[in-house]
mmCIF file of C-alpha atoms in Angstrom:
data_model
loop_
_atom_site.group_PDB
_atom_site.id
_atom_site.type_symbol
_atom_site.label_atom_id
_atom_site.label_comp_id
_atom_site.label_asym_id
_atom_site.label_seq_id
_atom_site.Cartn_x
_atom_site.Cartn_y
_atom_site.Cartn_z
ATOM 1 C CA UNK D 1 69.758 124.292 92.802
ATOM 2 C CA UNK D 2 68.801 125.776 96.115
ATOM 3 C CA UNK D 3 68.425 123.343 98.963
ATOM 4 C CA UNK D 4 64.794 122.712 99.871
ATOM 5 C CA UNK D 5 63.470 122.554 103.385
ATOM 6 C CA UNK D 6 63.569 119.030 104.844
ATOM 7 C CA UNK D 7 60.309 117.143 105.080
ATOM 8 C CA UNK D 8 59.353 115.438 108.300
ATOM 9 C CA UNK D 9 58.715 111.745 108.005
ATOM 10 C CA UNK D 10 55.514 109.754 108.548
ATOM 11 C CA UNK D 11 54.392 108.690 111.969
ATOM 12 C CA UNK D 12 55.121 104.981 111.396
ATOM 13 C CA UNK D 13 57.925 102.994 109.783
ATOM 14 C CA UNK D 14 57.736 102.490 106.033
ATOM 15 C CA UNK D 15 57.543 98.822 104.976
ATOM 16 C CA UNK D 16 60.747 97.406 103.516
ATOM 17 C CA UNK D 17 60.462 97.113 99.721
ATOM 18 C CA UNK D 18 61.101 94.138 97.483
ATOM 19 C CA UNK D 19 64.047 93.971 95.092
ATOM 20 C CA UNK D 20 61.703 94.842 92.222
ATOM 21 C CA UNK D 21 60.395 97.897 94.072
ATOM 22 C CA UNK D 22 63.945 98.961 94.896
ATOM 23 C CA UNK D 23 65.000 98.835 91.250
ATOM 24 C CA UNK D 24 61.823 100.459 89.914
ATOM 25 C CA UNK D 25 61.555 103.266 92.457
ATOM 26 C CA UNK D 26 65.290 103.839 92.826
ATOM 27 C CA UNK D 27 65.875 103.970 89.086
ATOM 28 C CA UNK D 28 62.845 106.215 88.614
ATOM 29 C CA UNK D 29 64.017 108.628 91.309
ATOM 30 C CA UNK D 30 67.538 108.740 89.869
ATOM 31 C CA UNK D 31 66.245 109.452 86.341
ATOM 32 C CA UNK D 32 63.941 112.169 87.647
ATOM 33 C CA UNK D 33 66.823 113.747 89.570
ATOM 34 C CA UNK D 34 69.040 113.652 86.480
ATOM 35 C CA UNK D 35 66.374 115.291 84.303
ATOM 36 C CA UNK D 36 65.671 117.941 86.917
ATOM 37 C CA UNK D 37 69.321 118.881 87.355
ATOM 38 C CA UNK D 38 69.685 121.740 84.885
ATOM 39 C CA UNK D 39 72.994 123.103 86.163
ATOM 40 C CA UNK D 40 74.813 119.882 87.077
ATOM 41 C CA UNK D 41 78.578 119.976 86.690
ATOM 42 C CA UNK D 42 81.741 121.087 88.425
ATOM 43 C CA UNK D 43 80.249 124.467 89.240
ATOM 44 C CA UNK D 44 77.408 122.882 91.176
ATOM 45 C CA UNK D 45 79.847 120.500 92.871
ATOM 46 C CA UNK D 46 82.048 123.382 94.025
ATOM 47 C CA UNK D 47 79.040 125.296 95.345
ATOM 48 C CA UNK D 48 77.797 122.171 97.090
ATOM 49 C CA UNK D 49 81.143 121.674 98.806
ATOM 50 C CA UNK D 50 81.246 125.296 99.913
ATOM 51 C CA UNK D 51 77.654 125.367 101.165
ATOM 52 C CA UNK D 52 77.126 121.892 102.615
ATOM 53 C CA UNK D 53 80.476 120.333 103.564
ATOM 54 C CA UNK D 54 81.281 120.852 107.238
ATOM 55 C CA UNK D 55 84.616 119.331 108.199
ATOM 56 C CA UNK D 56 87.058 121.296 110.337
ATOM 57 C CA UNK D 57 90.856 120.842 110.025
ATOM 58 C CA UNK D 58 91.107 119.729 113.684
ATOM 59 C CA UNK D 59 88.689 116.900 112.891
ATOM 60 C CA UNK D 60 90.883 115.715 110.013
ATOM 61 C CA UNK D 61 93.941 115.967 112.237
ATOM 62 C CA UNK D 62 92.195 113.880 114.911
ATOM 63 C CA UNK D 63 91.336 111.298 112.250
ATOM 64 C CA UNK D 64 94.971 111.091 111.113
ATOM 65 C CA UNK D 65 96.227 110.800 114.681
ATOM 66 C CA UNK D 66 93.686 108.052 115.285
ATOM 67 C CA UNK D 67 94.981 106.110 112.259
ATOM 68 C CA UNK D 68 98.526 106.391 113.586
ATOM 69 C CA UNK D 69 97.282 105.294 116.992
ATOM 70 C CA UNK D 70 95.632 102.157 115.561
ATOM 71 C CA UNK D 71 98.845 101.289 113.720
ATOM 72 C CA UNK D 72 100.941 101.696 116.865
ATOM 73 C CA UNK D 73 98.429 99.742 118.940
ATOM 74 C CA UNK D 74 98.381 96.876 116.437
ATOM 75 C CA UNK D 75 102.174 96.702 116.365
ATOM 76 C CA UNK D 76 102.300 96.617 120.161
ATOM 77 C CA UNK D 77 99.504 94.026 120.428
ATOM 78 C CA UNK D 78 101.198 91.835 117.806
ATOM 79 C CA UNK D 79 104.571 91.949 119.547
ATOM 80 C CA UNK D 80 103.378 91.623 123.149
ATOM 81 C CA UNK D 81 100.174 89.613 122.910
ATOM 82 C CA UNK D 82 99.477 87.821 119.634
ATOM 83 C CA UNK D 83 102.965 86.516 118.833
ATOM 84 C CA UNK D 84 103.582 85.192 122.369
ATOM 85 C CA UNK D 85 100.136 83.565 122.293
ATOM 86 C CA UNK D 86 100.883 81.873 118.961
ATOM 87 C CA UNK D 87 104.209 80.611 120.282
ATOM 88 C CA UNK D 88 102.724 79.413 123.571
ATOM 89 C CA UNK D 89 99.975 77.507 121.747
ATOM 90 C CA UNK D 90 102.554 76.062 119.323
ATOM 91 C CA UNK D 91 100.571 76.900 116.197
ATOM 92 C CA UNK D 92 101.768 75.682 112.828
ATOM 93 C CA UNK D 93 104.265 78.220 111.369
ATOM 94 C CA UNK D 94 101.923 79.276 108.552
ATOM 95 C CA UNK D 95 98.978 79.705 110.944
ATOM 96 C CA UNK D 96 101.142 81.503 113.511
ATOM 97 C CA UNK D 97 102.165 84.027 110.847
ATOM 98 C CA UNK D 98 98.538 84.824 109.985
ATOM 99 C CA UNK D 99 96.955 84.630 113.429
ATOM 100 C CA UNK D 100 97.932 88.150 114.666
ATOM 101 C CA UNK D 101 96.171 89.774 111.705
ATOM 102 C CA UNK D 102 92.932 87.871 112.318
ATOM 103 C CA UNK D 103 93.049 88.378 116.086
ATOM 104 C CA UNK D 104 93.504 92.133 115.651
ATOM 105 C CA UNK D 105 90.638 92.437 113.169
ATOM 106 C CA UNK D 106 88.355 90.191 115.216
ATOM 107 C CA UNK D 107 88.762 92.321 118.341
ATOM 108 C CA UNK D 108 88.181 95.577 116.473
ATOM 109 C CA UNK D 109 85.170 94.463 114.453
ATOM 110 C CA UNK D 110 83.581 92.802 117.469
ATOM 111 C CA UNK D 111 83.859 96.048 119.414
ATOM 112 C CA UNK D 112 82.763 98.296 116.548
ATOM 113 C CA UNK D 113 79.799 96.119 115.592
ATOM 114 C CA UNK D 114 78.692 95.846 119.219
ATOM 115 C CA UNK D 115 78.780 99.624 119.530
ATOM 116 C CA UNK D 116 76.809 100.212 116.329
ATOM 117 C CA UNK D 117 74.293 97.565 117.464
ATOM 118 C CA UNK D 118 73.962 99.463 120.735
ATOM 119 C CA UNK D 119 73.296 102.703 118.851
ATOM 120 C CA UNK D 120 70.614 101.101 116.680
ATOM 121 C CA UNK D 121 68.889 98.938 119.297
ATOM 122 C CA UNK D 122 69.880 100.356 122.684
ATOM 123 C CA UNK D 123 68.991 103.990 122.020
ATOM 124 C CA UNK D 124 66.084 105.886 120.474
ATOM 125 C CA UNK D 125 67.545 105.956 116.955
ATOM 126 C CA UNK D 126 64.943 104.347 114.612
ATOM 127 C CA UNK D 127 67.236 103.877 111.610
ATOM 128 C CA UNK D 128 67.213 100.089 111.432
ATOM 129 C CA UNK D 129 63.458 99.576 111.719
ATOM 130 C CA UNK D 130 62.654 102.698 109.683
ATOM 131 C CA UNK D 131 65.578 103.344 107.271
ATOM 132 C CA UNK D 132 63.960 106.383 105.549
ATOM 133 C CA UNK D 133 64.154 108.097 108.957
ATOM 134 C CA UNK D 134 67.870 108.670 108.347
ATOM 135 C CA UNK D 135 66.784 111.718 106.322
ATOM 136 C CA UNK D 136 64.003 113.025 108.569
ATOM 137 C CA UNK D 137 64.689 116.634 109.534
ATOM 138 C CA UNK D 138 68.036 116.622 107.712
ATOM 139 C CA UNK D 139 69.728 120.032 107.573
ATOM 140 C CA UNK D 140 73.123 121.132 106.199
ATOM 141 C CA UNK D 141 75.612 121.486 109.024
ATOM 142 C CA UNK D 142 73.304 119.903 111.582
ATOM 143 C CA UNK D 143 74.976 118.823 114.803
ATOM 144 C CA UNK D 144 76.302 115.268 114.908
ATOM 145 C CA UNK D 145 75.366 113.497 118.163
ATOM 146 C CA UNK D 146 78.413 112.692 120.253
ATOM 147 C CA UNK D 147 77.770 108.952 120.316
ATOM 148 C CA UNK D 148 77.597 108.821 116.512
ATOM 149 C CA UNK D 149 80.601 111.144 116.165
ATOM 150 C CA UNK D 150 82.604 108.770 118.380
ATOM 151 C CA UNK D 151 81.688 105.835 116.115
ATOM 152 C CA UNK D 152 82.754 107.836 113.066
ATOM 153 C CA UNK D 153 86.098 108.737 114.620
ATOM 154 C CA UNK D 154 86.838 105.117 115.528
ATOM 155 C CA UNK D 155 85.784 103.720 112.159
ATOM 156 C CA UNK D 156 87.317 106.455 110.006
ATOM 157 C CA UNK D 157 90.687 106.280 111.740
ATOM 158 C CA UNK D 158 90.637 102.466 111.609
ATOM 159 C CA UNK D 159 90.048 102.405 107.850
ATOM 160 C CA UNK D 160 92.810 104.955 107.404
ATOM 161 C CA UNK D 161 95.053 102.533 109.304
ATOM 162 C CA UNK D 162 93.683 99.603 107.251
ATOM 163 C CA UNK D 163 94.853 101.125 103.964
ATOM 164 C CA UNK D 164 98.406 101.217 105.319
ATOM 165 C CA UNK D 165 98.020 97.775 106.915
ATOM 166 C CA UNK D 166 96.829 96.148 103.692
ATOM 167 C CA UNK D 167 99.916 97.415 101.886
ATOM 168 C CA UNK D 168 102.571 96.900 104.557
ATOM 169 C CA UNK D 169 101.317 94.709 107.433
ATOM 170 C CA UNK D 170 98.752 92.164 106.230
ATOM 171 C CA UNK D 171 99.456 88.974 104.312
ATOM 172 C CA UNK D 172 99.018 89.693 100.588
ATOM 173 C CA UNK D 173 96.183 87.646 99.080
ATOM 174 C CA UNK D 174 94.772 87.423 95.589
ATOM 175 C CA UNK D 175 91.829 89.658 96.561
ATOM 176 C CA UNK D 176 93.996 92.234 98.348
ATOM 177 C CA UNK D 177 93.637 94.750 95.499
ATOM 178 C CA UNK D 178 89.860 94.626 95.868
ATOM 179 C CA UNK D 179 90.277 94.833 99.645
ATOM 180 C CA UNK D 180 92.424 97.944 99.229
ATOM 181 C CA UNK D 181 89.772 99.490 96.960
ATOM 182 C CA UNK D 182 87.141 98.615 99.558
ATOM 183 C CA UNK D 183 89.089 100.412 102.300
ATOM 184 C CA UNK D 184 89.550 103.516 100.126
ATOM 185 C CA UNK D 185 85.846 103.641 99.179
ATOM 186 C CA UNK D 186 84.814 103.081 102.799
ATOM 187 C CA UNK D 187 87.104 105.849 104.068
ATOM 188 C CA UNK D 188 85.766 108.275 101.439
ATOM 189 C CA UNK D 189 82.198 107.373 102.413
ATOM 190 C CA UNK D 190 82.924 107.832 106.115
ATOM 191 C CA UNK D 191 84.615 111.230 105.719
ATOM 192 C CA UNK D 192 82.181 112.616 103.149
ATOM 193 C CA UNK D 193 79.036 111.340 104.902
ATOM 194 C CA UNK D 194 80.246 113.000 108.097
ATOM 195 C CA UNK D 195 81.009 116.251 106.297
ATOM 196 C CA UNK D 196 77.584 116.334 104.592
ATOM 197 C CA UNK D 197 75.808 115.132 107.726
ATOM 198 C CA UNK D 198 74.652 111.800 106.338
ATOM 199 C CA UNK D 199 75.931 110.179 109.523
ATOM 200 C CA UNK D 200 72.618 108.431 110.214
ATOM 201 C CA UNK D 201 73.011 106.427 107.017
ATOM 202 C CA UNK D 202 76.630 105.701 107.891
ATOM 203 C CA UNK D 203 75.796 104.021 111.199
ATOM 204 C CA UNK D 204 73.359 101.698 109.423
ATOM 205 C CA UNK D 205 75.944 100.859 106.737
ATOM 206 C CA UNK D 206 78.614 100.059 109.328
ATOM 207 C CA UNK D 207 76.259 97.847 111.331
ATOM 208 C CA UNK D 208 75.250 95.831 108.262
ATOM 209 C CA UNK D 209 78.876 95.243 107.204
ATOM 210 C CA UNK D 210 80.857 94.699 110.405
ATOM 211 C CA UNK D 211 78.998 91.551 111.494
ATOM 212 C CA UNK D 212 80.384 89.590 108.523
ATOM 213 C CA UNK D 213 83.928 90.630 109.428
ATOM 214 C CA UNK D 214 83.407 89.428 113.003
ATOM 215 C CA UNK D 215 82.338 85.995 111.765
ATOM 216 C CA UNK D 216 85.075 85.825 109.133
ATOM 217 C CA UNK D 217 87.899 86.499 111.595
ATOM 218 C CA UNK D 218 86.328 84.231 114.232
ATOM 219 C CA UNK D 219 86.253 81.392 111.714
ATOM 220 C CA UNK D 220 89.838 81.998 110.613
ATOM 221 C CA UNK D 221 91.070 82.022 114.217
ATOM 222 C CA UNK D 222 89.458 78.660 114.856
ATOM 223 C CA UNK D 223 91.029 77.323 111.660
ATOM 224 C CA UNK D 224 94.444 78.400 112.920
ATOM 225 C CA UNK D 225 93.918 76.990 116.422
ATOM 226 C CA UNK D 226 92.514 73.597 115.485
ATOM 227 C CA UNK D 227 96.014 72.211 114.802
ATOM 228 C CA UNK D 228 98.299 73.220 117.650
ATOM 229 C CA UNK D 229 100.735 71.675 120.114
ATOM 230 C CA UNK D 230 101.100 68.720 117.768
ATOM 231 C CA UNK D 231 97.447 67.642 118.052
ATOM 232 C CA UNK D 232 94.095 68.193 116.329
ATOM 233 C CA UNK D 233 91.354 69.970 118.314
ATOM 234 C CA UNK D 234 87.848 68.965 117.257
ATOM 235 C CA UNK D 235 86.149 71.806 119.139
ATOM 236 C CA UNK D 236 87.969 74.432 117.096
ATOM 237 C CA UNK D 237 87.261 72.445 113.918
ATOM 238 C CA UNK D 238 83.544 72.398 114.754
ATOM 239 C CA UNK D 239 83.572 76.132 115.574
ATOM 240 C CA UNK D 240 85.293 76.802 112.236
ATOM 241 C CA UNK D 241 82.669 74.802 110.328
ATOM 242 C CA UNK D 242 79.788 76.535 112.108
ATOM 243 C CA UNK D 243 81.472 79.909 111.674
ATOM 244 C CA UNK D 244 81.859 79.297 107.955
ATOM 245 C CA UNK D 245 78.150 78.511 107.596
ATOM 246 C CA UNK D 246 77.052 81.534 109.633
ATOM 247 C CA UNK D 247 79.512 83.753 107.753
ATOM 248 C CA UNK D 248 78.077 82.805 104.360
ATOM 249 C CA UNK D 249 74.513 83.262 105.584
ATOM 250 C CA UNK D 250 75.163 86.604 107.276
ATOM 251 C CA UNK D 251 77.048 87.905 104.238
ATOM 252 C CA UNK D 252 74.008 87.323 102.058
ATOM 253 C CA UNK D 253 71.433 88.451 104.621
ATOM 254 C CA UNK D 254 73.155 91.591 105.879
ATOM 255 C CA UNK D 255 75.088 92.782 102.786
ATOM 256 C CA UNK D 256 72.985 91.543 99.872
ATOM 257 C CA UNK D 257 69.481 91.571 101.357
ATOM 258 C CA UNK D 258 69.211 94.158 104.125
ATOM 259 C CA UNK D 259 71.856 96.536 102.754
ATOM 260 C CA UNK D 260 70.190 97.172 99.367
ATOM 261 C CA UNK D 261 66.620 97.064 100.687
ATOM 262 C CA UNK D 262 67.309 99.275 103.679
ATOM 263 C CA UNK D 263 70.228 101.531 102.744
ATOM 264 C CA UNK D 264 70.065 101.803 98.940
ATOM 265 C CA UNK D 265 66.297 102.230 98.995
ATOM 266 C CA UNK D 266 66.639 105.042 101.523
ATOM 267 C CA UNK D 267 69.470 106.809 99.701
ATOM 268 C CA UNK D 268 68.262 106.310 96.112
ATOM 269 C CA UNK D 269 64.539 106.871 96.581
ATOM 270 C CA UNK D 270 63.517 108.138 100.008
ATOM 271 C CA UNK D 271 66.236 110.792 100.254
ATOM 272 C CA UNK D 272 64.709 112.789 97.381
ATOM 273 C CA UNK D 273 61.281 112.629 99.013
ATOM 274 C CA UNK D 274 62.609 114.026 102.271
ATOM 275 C CA UNK D 275 65.131 116.498 100.795
ATOM 276 C CA UNK D 276 64.257 117.103 97.099
ATOM 277 C CA UNK D 277 67.557 118.847 96.301
ATOM 278 C CA UNK D 278 69.785 116.777 98.557
ATOM 279 C CA UNK D 279 73.453 117.546 97.789
ATOM 280 C CA UNK D 280 75.778 115.050 96.111
ATOM 281 C CA UNK D 281 72.974 112.543 95.541
ATOM 282 C CA UNK D 282 74.713 110.821 92.626
ATOM 283 C CA UNK D 283 78.159 110.812 94.264
ATOM 284 C CA UNK D 284 77.052 108.990 97.405
ATOM 285 C CA UNK D 285 74.797 106.541 95.620
ATOM 286 C CA UNK D 286 77.559 105.697 93.129
ATOM 287 C CA UNK D 287 79.906 104.826 96.014
ATOM 288 C CA UNK D 288 77.224 102.761 97.752
ATOM 289 C CA UNK D 289 76.532 100.896 94.508
ATOM 290 C CA UNK D 290 80.258 100.251 94.128
ATOM 291 C CA UNK D 291 80.265 98.849 97.651
ATOM 292 C CA UNK D 292 77.362 96.580 96.648
ATOM 293 C CA UNK D 293 79.302 95.321 93.626
ATOM 294 C CA UNK D 294 82.286 94.474 95.838
ATOM 295 C CA UNK D 295 79.953 92.599 98.184
ATOM 296 C CA UNK D 296 78.719 90.600 95.188
ATOM 297 C CA UNK D 297 82.302 89.953 94.085
ATOM 298 C CA UNK D 298 83.243 88.486 97.461
ATOM 299 C CA UNK D 299 79.981 86.546 97.625
ATOM 300 C CA UNK D 300 81.074 84.752 94.456
ATOM 301 C CA UNK D 301 84.168 83.627 96.380
ATOM 302 C CA UNK D 302 81.904 82.233 99.087
ATOM 303 C CA UNK D 303 79.713 80.406 96.563
ATOM 304 C CA UNK D 304 82.731 78.924 94.747
ATOM 305 C CA UNK D 305 84.259 77.856 98.050
ATOM 306 C CA UNK D 306 80.987 76.215 99.136
ATOM 307 C CA UNK D 307 80.759 74.423 95.790
ATOM 308 C CA UNK D 308 84.273 73.033 96.240
ATOM 309 C CA UNK D 309 83.378 71.767 99.700
ATOM 310 C CA UNK D 310 80.166 70.122 98.464
ATOM 311 C CA UNK D 311 81.924 68.469 95.511
ATOM 312 C CA UNK D 312 84.782 67.184 97.662
ATOM 313 C CA UNK D 313 87.481 69.374 96.084
ATOM 314 C CA UNK D 314 88.107 70.892 99.506
ATOM 315 C CA UNK D 315 87.969 68.481 102.425
ATOM 316 C CA UNK D 316 89.157 70.804 105.175
ATOM 317 C CA UNK D 317 88.782 74.484 105.932
ATOM 318 C CA UNK D 318 92.121 76.259 105.621
ATOM 319 C CA UNK D 319 91.482 79.951 104.899
ATOM 320 C CA UNK D 320 88.216 81.504 103.770
ATOM 321 C CA UNK D 321 90.047 84.095 101.702
ATOM 322 C CA UNK D 322 91.599 81.536 99.368
ATOM 323 C CA UNK D 323 95.203 81.767 98.242
ATOM 324 C CA UNK D 324 96.473 81.088 94.772
ATOM 325 C CA UNK D 325 98.064 77.689 94.304
ATOM 326 C CA UNK D 326 101.548 79.171 94.092
ATOM 327 C CA UNK D 327 100.940 81.169 97.255
ATOM 328 C CA UNK D 328 99.684 78.116 99.106
ATOM 329 C CA UNK D 329 102.861 76.232 98.253
ATOM 330 C CA UNK D 330 105.216 78.974 99.372
ATOM 331 C CA UNK D 331 103.315 81.349 101.590
ATOM 332 C CA UNK D 332 105.226 84.437 102.601
ATOM 333 C CA UNK D 333 104.340 85.933 105.975
ATOM 334 C CA UNK D 334 103.241 89.524 106.233
ATOM 335 C CA UNK D 335 105.931 92.094 106.837
ATOM 336 C CA UNK D 336 104.689 92.622 110.363
ATOM 337 C CA UNK D 337 104.855 88.919 111.194
ATOM 338 C CA UNK D 338 108.180 87.903 109.551
ATOM 339 C CA UNK D 339 110.049 87.791 112.888
ATOM 340 C CA UNK D 340 107.402 85.402 114.213
ATOM 341 C CA UNK D 341 107.840 82.982 111.295
ATOM 342 C CA UNK D 342 111.619 83.027 111.701
ATOM 343 C CA UNK D 343 111.402 82.362 115.428
ATOM 344 C CA UNK D 344 109.005 79.447 115.017
ATOM 345 C CA UNK D 345 111.039 77.798 112.275
ATOM 346 C CA UNK D 346 114.101 77.864 114.519
ATOM 347 C CA UNK D 347 112.146 76.382 117.421
ATOM 348 C CA UNK D 348 112.978 72.661 117.676
ATOM 349 C CA UNK D 349 109.377 71.825 118.516
ATOM 350 C CA UNK D 350 108.549 72.528 114.863
#
């Protein structure tokens, strides 16, 4: 299939569809694309990579160096900032072991989400209010704006670091396998969307996902800090309760409402209108659908947790990413935080 010329978009934003319109139009567009693909297969995939993928070796090297840099920065921040802070505040040993992980993630996601919000609302990019515009004037090998390229470098290198961190630095939880899969899928999406110049879609995806991580880590930090120095702090308890409510709401609104109706509608349906022979249509949409399924999987955790709170099975917030019963009874600290746990246990104040 030869790539068609891109089609310029309409003068005004297209109204956001309903779920029914998303399913009907998206499914119809996908079926039409499958029927019209007469030479689909590995041969077409190889030609598509050769003709449309634009990713230089120095860019991959910069991404790898960035991942190493995040890992080194986290280790330094944990040793020099987060551990001393946990010890100074006299957190409970279990909370002190987990606090550095949440503090690190909170600071990153707050910065990354703020930057993506700036790109979408503080510049002339219309992607949030008019999601189909992500494909207006799309061309293979088109230049990536520097501000978007910077966001891609930060996010791609961070998720490369996160794969390593999930395996060797973070506390292992019962959903860590799914979390690891999420990081791998996200890194593939970031690298491939940059190479195929779908970076406009990527910024919208990152904005819609990072806000939930900000609220999750904020809530967990307040959970850890509400019992410290031998006393109970009601302000942190209230912030944790409010954070839990806002986290559940934002997860649904951003990841299960806006994400499918803005992103999936644009990639499944509108992309073929703007670029009829857009490369790797099925590959990218399959990954985005997988991301949606993982969002649904974690939303079930949120619903179950809320049900336990409402029925009185859980009286106090402890950790939004629940542990198994056996893990809760004998929690092992992450490999990066083991020295912290040992130091706090030896401290006579505990």
